[in-house]
């Protein structure tokens, strides 16, 4: 069903947009939006549990999982920032206590989203963003109370590629009156973002060496493999680049004795789920417990994730390093990057060298800003440097998945970025 011309029918078919009791505390809503014929995108909205007279008093945070193919409703929700963890226990430091959170299983094929035929999965970032835009058009029709509510996009990792591209399109559509209101999109905030393969691959061996995870011989081997990725990219052999990237991953695992790439200093327990959401227990939890509570078909969960990876194989390592400078130059959207210091996949130094290479109109405001310590309840959590429309947050004791590794610091960032209760941090 193509909803564009049939909005009324869609509303009926997709069900009510009223808050419902879903899984865990608070009011929720969820469902599928057909972004193309045969392409079904799943979302899960949590209304804030903050003590407010209307949920519209708090901002809407859109969370986009990385991957590609990671499930926002599963990983972002249960492993990083939702009200419950995957043991069903309340998460201290969850975001729903402060703001409304919208999880989207994106692209189609991730999480509970699915395509009737895998030939319908997206093959590049433009198609992926087209689907997200179609989704957002429908979201604002179904949940029109949000059209005046400040919107903030938060994401991590591969989100470095998706979130800025989505923001450019959303800002345009808002300005033209196509959806919500002009100026409602306030910020894009991305953790350990995979934006520029070139900048990232130059930093891996340094990170591993400085942290004692490889020796000089390892440096030579890693650098040689990274060079293969870059040379494939340079000659526009994009599939090959991804193949070489996967070989880099294997090499790094061999050299480090299977270090946990996303957090090089923790997750010591070998029985811990290091599968980024595809461990048996977690999959069963999504397929059975969650899907039963939501009354959706659990067997869709993650059933097409390998197809998603296959379909984006040739696009994965392509970068658009201009999307963020463009947003900063041409829109009022604020940009923030946060970086967990223990991440090997996208080391903090890679992000800093990219920021150094970016040019944007009021960059001097950022460059002149002081970098200051983030201290919460007397404990050092990291550092921030914010100037003009750009902010950088360094997060201590966190790796690639900052909200789960250091929820205290991440709540500081959430508050600093969204100003959700109009008060500054104390
Ligand atoms: C999932 O459901 C099973 C069977 O009802 C139950 O035993 C288990 O505790 C549930 N797990 C969670 C995390 O809620
Ligand atoms: C899926 O799509 C492909 C390409 O359009 C087509 O050849 C194939 O028959 C389809 N498969 C099913 C089960 O519909
Ligand atoms: C692409 O892969 C082939 C074989 O896998 C290899 O021989 C070739 O050198 C690669 N090209 C680049 C640019 O890395
Ligand atoms: C649930 O989804 C699977 C595909 O993953 C499908 O085979 C099955 O028919 C669906 N069940 C229902 C009740 O729709
Ligand atoms: C942004 O503006 C800066 C300086 O005004 C300029 O050098 C840069 O090329 C612009 N970048 C984009 C992507 O518009
Ligand atoms: C930065 O720090 C210096 C030294 O503490 C101080 O003099 C200056 O006013 C600060 N600048 C800003 C913009 O806060």
Coordinates of C-alpha atoms and ligand atoms in Angstrom, one line a residue:
X1 CA 0.0 0.0 0.0
X2 CA 1.4 3.4 -1.0
X3 CA 0.2 5.8 1.7
X4 CA 1.0 9.1 0.0
X5 CA -2.2 9.4 -1.9
X6 CA -4.2 7.5 0.7
X7 CA -3.5 9.1 4.0
X8 CA -7.0 8.5 5.4
X9 CA -6.9 4.8 4.5
X10 CA -3.4 4.6 6.1
X11 CA -4.7 6.1 9.3
X12 CA -7.4 3.4 9.5
X13 CA -5.1 0.6 8.5
X14 CA -2.2 1.6 10.7
X15 CA -4.4 1.9 13.7
X16 CA -4.9 4.6 16.2
X17 CA -2.3 7.1 17.2
X18 CA -3.4 7.1 20.8
X19 CA -1.0 6.2 23.6
X20 CA -1.2 2.5 24.5
X21 CA 0.2 0.2 27.1
X22 CA 3.1 -1.6 25.5
X23 CA 6.0 -3.2 27.1
X24 CA 7.3 -1.7 30.4
X25 CA 6.4 1.5 32.1
X26 CA 4.7 4.5 30.5
X27 CA 2.5 5.2 27.6
X28 CA 3.7 4.1 24.2
X29 CA 2.6 3.7 20.6
X30 CA 4.1 1.6 17.8
X31 CA 3.3 0.2 14.5
X32 CA 4.2 -0.2 10.9
X33 CA 4.3 2.5 8.2
X34 CA 4.5 1.3 4.6
X35 CA 7.3 3.5 3.2
X36 CA 7.0 1.8 -0.2
X37 CA 4.8 -0.9 -1.5
X38 CA 6.0 -4.1 0.2
X39 CA 8.5 -2.2 2.5
X40 CA 7.2 -2.0 6.1
X41 CA 9.0 0.3 8.6
X42 CA 8.5 -0.3 12.3
X43 CA 8.6 2.4 15.0
X44 CA 8.1 2.5 18.7
X45 CA 7.3 5.8 20.4
X46 CA 7.7 6.3 24.2
X47 CA 5.9 9.2 25.7
X48 CA 7.9 10.8 28.4
X49 CA 7.2 9.7 32.0
X50 CA 8.4 13.1 33.3
X51 CA 6.1 14.9 35.7
X52 CA 4.6 17.3 33.1
X53 CA 1.0 18.2 32.4
X54 CA 1.4 17.3 28.7
X55 CA 4.1 15.3 26.9
X56 CA 4.3 18.1 24.4
X57 CA 6.1 20.1 27.1
X58 CA 9.2 17.9 26.5
X59 CA 11.2 17.6 23.3
X60 CA 11.0 14.6 20.9
X61 CA 14.2 12.7 20.5
X62 CA 14.5 10.5 17.4
X63 CA 17.0 7.7 18.0
X64 CA 18.6 6.1 15.0
X65 CA 20.7 3.0 15.5
X66 CA 23.9 2.4 13.6
X67 CA 25.0 -0.7 11.8
X68 CA 23.7 -0.5 9.2
X69 CA 20.9 -2.8 10.2
X70 CA 21.1 -2.3 13.9
X71 CA 17.6 -2.2 15.5
X72 CA 16.7 1.0 17.4
X73 CA 13.7 -0.6 19.1
X74 CA 16.0 -3.4 20.4
X75 CA 19.5 -2.2 20.8
X76 CA 18.9 1.5 21.4
X77 CA 15.9 0.8 23.5
X78 CA 16.8 -2.2 25.6
X79 CA 20.6 -2.0 25.6
X80 CA 21.3 1.7 25.7
X81 CA 18.7 4.2 26.7
X82 CA 15.1 2.9 27.0
X83 CA 13.2 2.6 30.2
X84 CA 14.0 -1.2 30.6
X85 CA 17.0 -3.3 30.0
X86 CA 16.9 -6.7 28.3
X87 CA 16.4 -8.4 31.7
X88 CA 13.2 -6.4 32.1
X89 CA 14.8 -4.3 34.8
X90 CA 14.3 -0.6 35.0
X91 CA 17.2 1.4 33.6
X92 CA 18.5 4.1 35.8
X93 CA 19.4 7.0 33.6
X94 CA 16.9 6.1 30.9
X95 CA 15.9 9.0 28.5
X96 CA 12.2 8.5 28.6
X97 CA 12.1 10.0 32.1
X98 CA 13.2 13.2 30.6
X99 CA 12.0 13.3 26.9
X100 CA 9.8 11.6 24.4
X101 CA 11.7 9.0 22.5
X102 CA 11.0 7.7 19.0
X103 CA 12.8 4.5 17.9
X104 CA 12.7 3.6 14.2
X105 CA 13.9 0.3 12.9
X106 CA 15.8 1.7 9.9
X107 CA 16.5 0.8 7.2
X108 CA 13.7 -1.5 6.2
X109 CA 15.0 -5.0 7.1
X110 CA 16.4 -3.9 10.5
X111 CA 14.7 -5.0 13.7
X112 CA 11.0 -5.6 13.2
X113 CA 11.0 -3.7 9.9
X114 CA 10.8 -6.0 6.9
X115 CA 10.4 -6.1 3.1
X116 CA 8.1 -8.6 1.4
X117 CA 11.0 -9.3 -1.0
X118 CA 14.6 -8.6 -0.1
X119 CA 15.0 -7.1 -3.6
X120 CA 13.1 -4.1 -2.0
X121 CA 15.8 -3.4 0.5
X122 CA 17.7 -0.1 0.0
X123 CA 21.0 -0.2 -1.7
X124 CA 22.4 3.2 -0.8
X125 CA 22.0 6.1 1.6
X126 CA 19.8 8.2 -0.7
X127 CA 17.2 5.5 -0.8
X128 CA 17.5 4.9 2.9
X129 CA 16.9 8.6 3.5
X130 CA 13.9 8.6 1.1
X131 CA 12.3 5.9 3.2
X132 CA 13.0 7.7 6.4
X133 CA 11.5 10.9 5.0
X134 CA 8.4 9.0 3.9
X135 CA 8.2 7.6 7.4
X136 CA 8.5 11.0 9.0
X137 CA 5.7 12.5 6.8
X138 CA 3.4 9.7 8.1
X139 CA 4.7 10.0 11.6
X140 CA 3.7 13.7 11.8
X141 CA 0.3 12.9 10.3
X142 CA -0.3 10.1 12.9
X143 CA 1.1 12.1 15.8
X144 CA 0.3 15.6 14.8
X145 CA 0.7 16.9 18.4
X146 CA 4.4 16.6 17.8
X147 CA 4.5 19.1 15.0
X148 CA 5.2 22.0 17.3
X149 CA 7.5 20.0 19.6
X150 CA 11.3 20.6 19.3
X151 CA 12.9 17.6 17.5
X152 CA 16.4 16.4 18.2
X153 CA 18.0 13.5 16.3
X154 CA 20.4 11.3 18.3
X155 CA 22.4 8.6 16.7
X156 CA 25.7 6.7 16.8
X157 CA 28.2 5.0 14.6
X158 CA 26.7 4.5 11.1
X159 CA 24.3 7.2 12.1
X160 CA 27.1 9.6 11.3
X161 CA 26.1 8.9 7.7
X162 CA 22.4 8.8 8.1
X163 CA 21.5 11.5 10.6
X164 CA 23.1 14.5 8.9
X165 CA 21.6 13.5 5.5
X166 CA 18.2 13.0 7.1
X167 CA 18.5 16.4 8.9
X168 CA 19.2 18.2 5.6
X169 CA 16.1 16.7 4.1
X170 CA 13.9 17.3 7.2
X171 CA 15.0 20.9 7.4
X172 CA 14.1 21.5 3.8
X173 CA 10.7 19.8 4.2
X174 CA 10.0 21.8 7.3
X175 CA 10.9 25.1 5.6
X176 CA 8.7 24.3 2.7
X177 CA 5.8 23.4 5.0
X178 CA 5.7 19.8 3.9
X179 CA 6.0 18.5 7.4
X180 CA 5.8 19.9 11.0
X181 CA 7.0 23.5 11.4
X182 CA 10.0 25.4 10.2
X183 CA 12.7 25.4 12.8
X184 CA 11.4 22.5 14.8
X185 CA 14.5 20.4 14.1
X186 CA 16.9 21.7 16.7
X187 CA 19.9 19.5 16.7
X188 CA 21.7 16.4 15.4
X189 CA 23.9 14.7 18.0
X190 CA 26.0 11.7 17.0
X191 CA 28.2 9.4 19.1
X192 CA 31.5 7.9 17.7
X193 CA 30.2 8.7 14.2
X194 CA 31.4 6.8 11.2
X195 CA 31.5 9.8 8.8
X196 CA 34.8 9.6 7.1
X197 CA 36.4 6.3 6.4
X198 CA 39.7 8.0 5.5
X199 CA 40.0 9.8 8.8
X200 CA 39.0 6.7 10.8
X201 CA 41.3 4.2 9.2
X202 CA 44.2 6.5 9.8
X203 CA 43.7 6.3 13.5
X204 CA 43.1 2.6 14.3
X205 CA 46.7 1.5 14.6
X206 CA 47.6 4.5 16.7
X207 CA 44.8 3.8 19.1
X208 CA 45.7 0.1 19.4
X209 CA 49.4 0.8 19.8
X210 CA 49.0 3.6 22.4
X211 CA 46.8 1.4 24.4
X212 CA 49.2 -1.5 24.4
X213 CA 46.9 -3.7 22.3
X214 CA 49.3 -4.3 19.4
X215 CA 53.1 -3.9 19.0
X216 CA 55.1 -2.3 16.1
X217 CA 54.6 -5.4 14.0
X218 CA 50.9 -5.1 14.5
X219 CA 51.0 -1.4 13.5
X220 CA 52.6 -2.4 10.2
X221 CA 50.0 -5.1 9.5
X222 CA 47.0 -3.0 10.4
X223 CA 48.3 0.0 8.4
X224 CA 48.8 -2.2 5.3
X225 CA 45.3 -3.5 5.6
X226 CA 43.8 0.0 6.1
X227 CA 45.7 1.1 3.0
X228 CA 43.9 -1.6 1.0
X229 CA 40.6 -0.2 2.2
X230 CA 41.6 3.3 1.1
X231 CA 43.0 2.2 -2.2
X232 CA 39.8 0.4 -3.0
X233 CA 37.8 3.5 -2.1
X234 CA 40.1 5.7 -4.2
X235 CA 39.6 3.5 -7.2
X236 CA 35.8 3.5 -6.5
X237 CA 35.8 -0.3 -5.9
X238 CA 33.3 0.1 -3.1
X239 CA 32.3 -3.5 -2.7
X240 CA 36.0 -4.3 -2.5
X241 CA 36.5 -1.6 0.1
X242 CA 33.9 -3.3 2.4
X243 CA 35.6 -6.7 1.8
X244 CA 38.9 -5.2 2.8
X245 CA 37.3 -3.6 5.8
X246 CA 35.9 -7.0 7.0
X247 CA 39.4 -8.4 6.6
X248 CA 40.8 -5.5 8.7
X249 CA 38.3 -6.5 11.4
X250 CA 39.4 -10.1 11.3
X251 CA 43.1 -9.1 11.4
X252 CA 42.5 -6.8 14.3
X253 CA 40.8 -9.6 16.2
X254 CA 43.6 -12.0 15.6
X255 CA 46.3 -9.5 16.6
X256 CA 44.5 -8.4 19.8
X257 CA 43.2 -11.8 21.0
X258 CA 39.6 -10.9 20.2
X259 CA 39.4 -7.7 22.0
X260 CA 36.0 -6.2 22.2
X261 CA 36.2 -3.5 19.6
X262 CA 33.4 -1.3 21.0
X263 CA 35.0 -1.0 24.4
X264 CA 38.6 -2.0 24.7
X265 CA 38.7 -1.8 28.5
X266 CA 35.6 -3.5 29.7
X267 CA 33.3 -6.5 28.9
X268 CA 35.8 -8.9 30.3
X269 CA 33.2 -11.6 31.0
X270 CA 33.3 -14.0 28.0
X271 CA 29.7 -15.1 28.6
X272 CA 28.6 -11.5 28.1
X273 CA 26.6 -10.7 25.0
X274 CA 29.1 -9.1 22.6
X275 CA 27.0 -9.7 19.6
X276 CA 25.6 -6.2 19.2
X277 CA 22.1 -7.5 19.8
X278 CA 22.1 -10.8 18.0
X279 CA 22.8 -13.1 20.9
X280 CA 20.4 -15.9 21.4
X281 CA 18.9 -14.7 24.7
X282 CA 18.3 -11.2 23.4
X283 CA 16.8 -12.4 20.1
X284 CA 14.4 -14.6 22.0
X285 CA 13.5 -11.7 24.3
X286 CA 12.6 -9.6 21.2
X287 CA 11.0 -12.4 19.2
X288 CA 8.9 -13.6 22.1
X289 CA 8.5 -11.3 25.1
X290 CA 8.4 -8.0 23.3
X291 CA 6.5 -9.0 20.2
X292 CA 3.8 -10.8 22.3
X293 CA 3.3 -7.6 24.4
X294 CA 3.1 -5.5 21.3
X295 CA 1.1 -8.1 19.4
X296 CA 3.3 -8.1 16.4
X297 CA 4.9 -10.9 14.4
X298 CA 8.1 -11.7 16.3
X299 CA 9.6 -13.8 13.6
X300 CA 10.4 -10.6 11.6
X301 CA 12.8 -9.5 14.2
X302 CA 16.3 -9.3 12.7
X303 CA 15.3 -11.8 10.1
X304 CA 16.6 -9.7 7.2
X305 CA 19.6 -8.0 8.9
X306 CA 22.1 -10.0 6.8
X307 CA 20.3 -9.0 3.7
X308 CA 20.5 -5.4 4.8
X309 CA 24.2 -5.7 5.1
X310 CA 24.4 -7.4 1.7
X311 CA 22.3 -4.8 0.1
X312 CA 24.4 -1.9 1.4
X313 CA 27.7 -3.7 0.9
X314 CA 28.8 -1.4 -1.8
X315 CA 27.7 1.7 0.0
X316 CA 28.8 1.1 3.5
X317 CA 32.2 2.8 3.4
X318 CA 31.2 5.7 1.2
X319 CA 31.3 9.0 3.1
X320 CA 29.7 12.4 2.7
X321 CA 32.0 14.5 4.8
X322 CA 30.2 17.7 3.7
X323 CA 26.8 17.0 5.2
X324 CA 27.6 18.4 8.6
X325 CA 29.4 21.6 7.4
X326 CA 26.5 22.1 5.1
X327 CA 24.0 21.9 7.9
X328 CA 26.1 24.3 9.9
X329 CA 26.4 26.7 7.0
X330 CA 22.9 26.6 5.7
X331 CA 20.5 25.8 8.6
X332 CA 19.9 26.7 12.2
X333 CA 20.4 23.0 13.3
X334 CA 23.0 22.6 16.0
X335 CA 25.5 19.8 15.7
X336 CA 27.0 17.9 18.5
X337 CA 29.4 15.0 18.5
X338 CA 30.1 12.8 21.6
X339 CA 32.9 10.3 21.7
X340 CA 33.5 7.5 24.1
X341 CA 37.3 7.3 24.7
X342 CA 37.5 3.5 24.9
X343 CA 36.1 2.9 21.4
X344 CA 38.5 1.3 18.9
X345 CA 36.0 1.3 15.9
X346 CA 35.8 5.1 15.7
X347 CA 38.5 6.4 18.0
X348 CA 38.1 9.9 19.4
X349 CA 41.3 11.1 17.6
X350 CA 39.6 10.2 14.2
X351 CA 36.7 12.4 15.1
X352 CA 39.0 15.2 16.2
X353 CA 41.0 15.1 13.0
X354 CA 37.8 15.2 10.9
X355 CA 36.6 18.3 12.9
X356 CA 40.0 19.9 12.2
X357 CA 39.5 19.4 8.5
X358 CA 35.9 20.8 8.4
X359 CA 35.3 24.3 7.4
X360 CA 32.1 26.0 8.4
X361 CA 31.0 29.6 8.7
X362 CA 31.3 30.3 12.4
X363 CA 33.9 27.7 13.2
X364 CA 35.9 30.4 15.0
X365 CA 33.3 30.4 17.8
X366 CA 34.0 26.7 18.4
X367 CA 37.8 27.1 18.1
X368 CA 37.7 30.0 20.6
X369 CA 35.5 28.1 23.1
X370 CA 37.3 26.7 26.2
X371 CA 37.3 23.0 26.7
X372 CA 36.0 22.4 30.2
X373 CA 35.6 19.4 32.4
X374 CA 32.2 17.7 32.8
X375 CA 31.8 16.9 36.5
X376 CA 28.6 15.3 37.8
X377 CA 28.2 14.8 41.6
X378 CA 31.9 15.4 42.1
X379 CA 32.9 12.8 39.5
X380 CA 34.8 13.6 36.3
X381 CA 32.8 12.3 33.4
X382 CA 34.6 13.9 30.4
X383 CA 35.0 17.2 28.7
X384 CA 33.0 19.6 26.5
X385 CA 33.8 22.3 24.0
X386 CA 30.9 24.2 22.7
X387 CA 30.9 27.3 20.4
X388 CA 28.4 28.7 18.0
X389 CA 26.3 25.8 16.7
X390 CA 28.8 23.1 17.3
X391 CA 29.6 21.1 20.4
X392 CA 32.1 18.3 21.1
X393 CA 31.8 16.0 24.1
X394 CA 34.6 13.7 25.2
X395 CA 33.1 10.9 27.4
X396 CA 35.2 9.0 29.9
X397 CA 34.7 5.3 30.8
X398 CA 32.7 4.7 27.6
X399 CA 33.3 3.0 24.3
X400 CA 31.2 2.9 21.1
X401 CA 27.9 2.6 22.9
X402 CA 28.1 5.6 25.2
X403 CA 24.6 5.6 26.6
X404 CA 25.0 2.1 28.0
X405 CA 28.6 2.5 29.2
X406 CA 28.3 5.9 30.9
X407 CA 24.6 6.8 31.4
X408 CA 25.4 9.6 33.7
X409 CA 27.6 11.4 31.2
X410 CA 25.1 10.7 28.5
X411 CA 22.2 12.2 30.4
X412 CA 24.4 15.3 30.9
X413 CA 24.8 15.5 27.1
X414 CA 21.0 14.9 26.6
X415 CA 20.2 17.7 28.9
X416 CA 22.8 20.1 27.6
X417 CA 21.7 19.5 24.0
X418 CA 17.9 19.5 24.4
X419 CA 17.5 21.7 27.5
X420 CA 14.5 19.5 28.1
X421 CA 13.3 21.2 31.3
X422 CA 14.6 24.7 30.5
X423 CA 17.1 24.5 33.3
X424 CA 20.8 24.1 33.0
X425 CA 22.6 21.2 34.7
X426 CA 23.2 21.3 38.4
Ligands
LIG1 C1 10.4 -13.6 28.8 O1 9.3 -14.4 28.9 C2 9.6 -15.6 29.6 C3 8.4 -16.6 29.4 O2 7.3 -15.9 29.8 C4 9.9 -15.3 31.0 O3 10.2 -16.4 31.7 C5 11.1 -14.3 31.1 O4 11.3 -13.9 32.4 C6 10.8 -13.1 30.2 N1 12.0 -12.3 30.1 C7 12.1 -11.0 30.3 C8 13.4 -10.4 30.3 O5 11.1 -10.4 30.6
LIG2 C1 11.5 -10.9 -5.5 O1 11.9 -9.9 -6.5 C2 12.6 -10.4 -7.6 C3 13.1 -9.3 -8.4 O2 12.1 -8.3 -8.6 C4 11.8 -11.4 -8.3 O3 12.5 -12.0 -9.4 C5 11.3 -12.5 -7.4 O4 10.4 -13.4 -8.1 C6 10.6 -11.9 -6.2 N1 10.4 -13.0 -5.3 C7 9.2 -13.2 -4.7 C8 9.1 -14.4 -3.7 O5 8.2 -12.5 -4.9
LIG3 C1 40.0 -5.7 -5.2 O1 40.0 -7.1 -4.9 C2 40.8 -7.9 -5.7 C3 40.6 -9.3 -5.3 O2 39.8 -9.5 -4.2 C4 42.2 -7.5 -5.6 O3 43.0 -8.2 -6.4 C5 42.3 -6.0 -6.0 O4 43.6 -5.5 -5.8 C6 41.4 -5.2 -5.1 N1 41.4 -3.8 -5.6 C7 41.8 -2.8 -4.8 C8 41.8 -1.4 -5.4 O5 42.0 -2.9 -3.6
LIG4 C1 5.2 -14.0 10.6 O1 6.3 -13.7 9.8 C2 6.8 -14.9 9.1 C3 7.9 -14.4 8.2 O2 9.0 -14.0 9.0 C4 5.7 -15.5 8.2 O3 6.2 -16.6 7.6 C5 4.5 -15.8 9.0 O4 3.5 -16.2 8.2 C6 4.0 -14.6 9.8 N1 2.9 -15.0 10.7 C7 1.8 -14.4 10.7 C8 0.8 -14.9 11.7 O5 1.5 -13.4 10.0
LIG5 C1 30.8 26.1 4.7 O1 31.3 27.4 4.8 C2 32.8 27.5 4.8 C3 33.2 28.9 5.2 O2 32.2 29.8 5.1 C4 33.3 27.1 3.5 O3 34.7 27.1 3.4 C5 32.8 25.6 3.2 O4 33.2 25.2 1.9 C6 31.3 25.5 3.4 N1 31.0 24.1 3.3 C7 29.9 23.6 2.8 C8 29.8 22.1 2.7 O5 29.0 24.3 2.4
LIG6 C1 38.5 30.7 28.6 O1 39.3 30.5 29.7 C2 40.2 31.6 30.0 C3 41.2 31.2 31.1 O2 40.5 30.6 32.1 C4 39.3 32.8 30.3 O3 40.2 34.0 30.6 C5 38.4 33.1 29.2 O4 37.5 34.2 29.5 C6 37.6 31.9 28.8 N1 36.9 32.2 27.6 C7 35.6 32.0 27.5 C8 35.0 32.3 26.1 O5 34.9 31.6 28.4

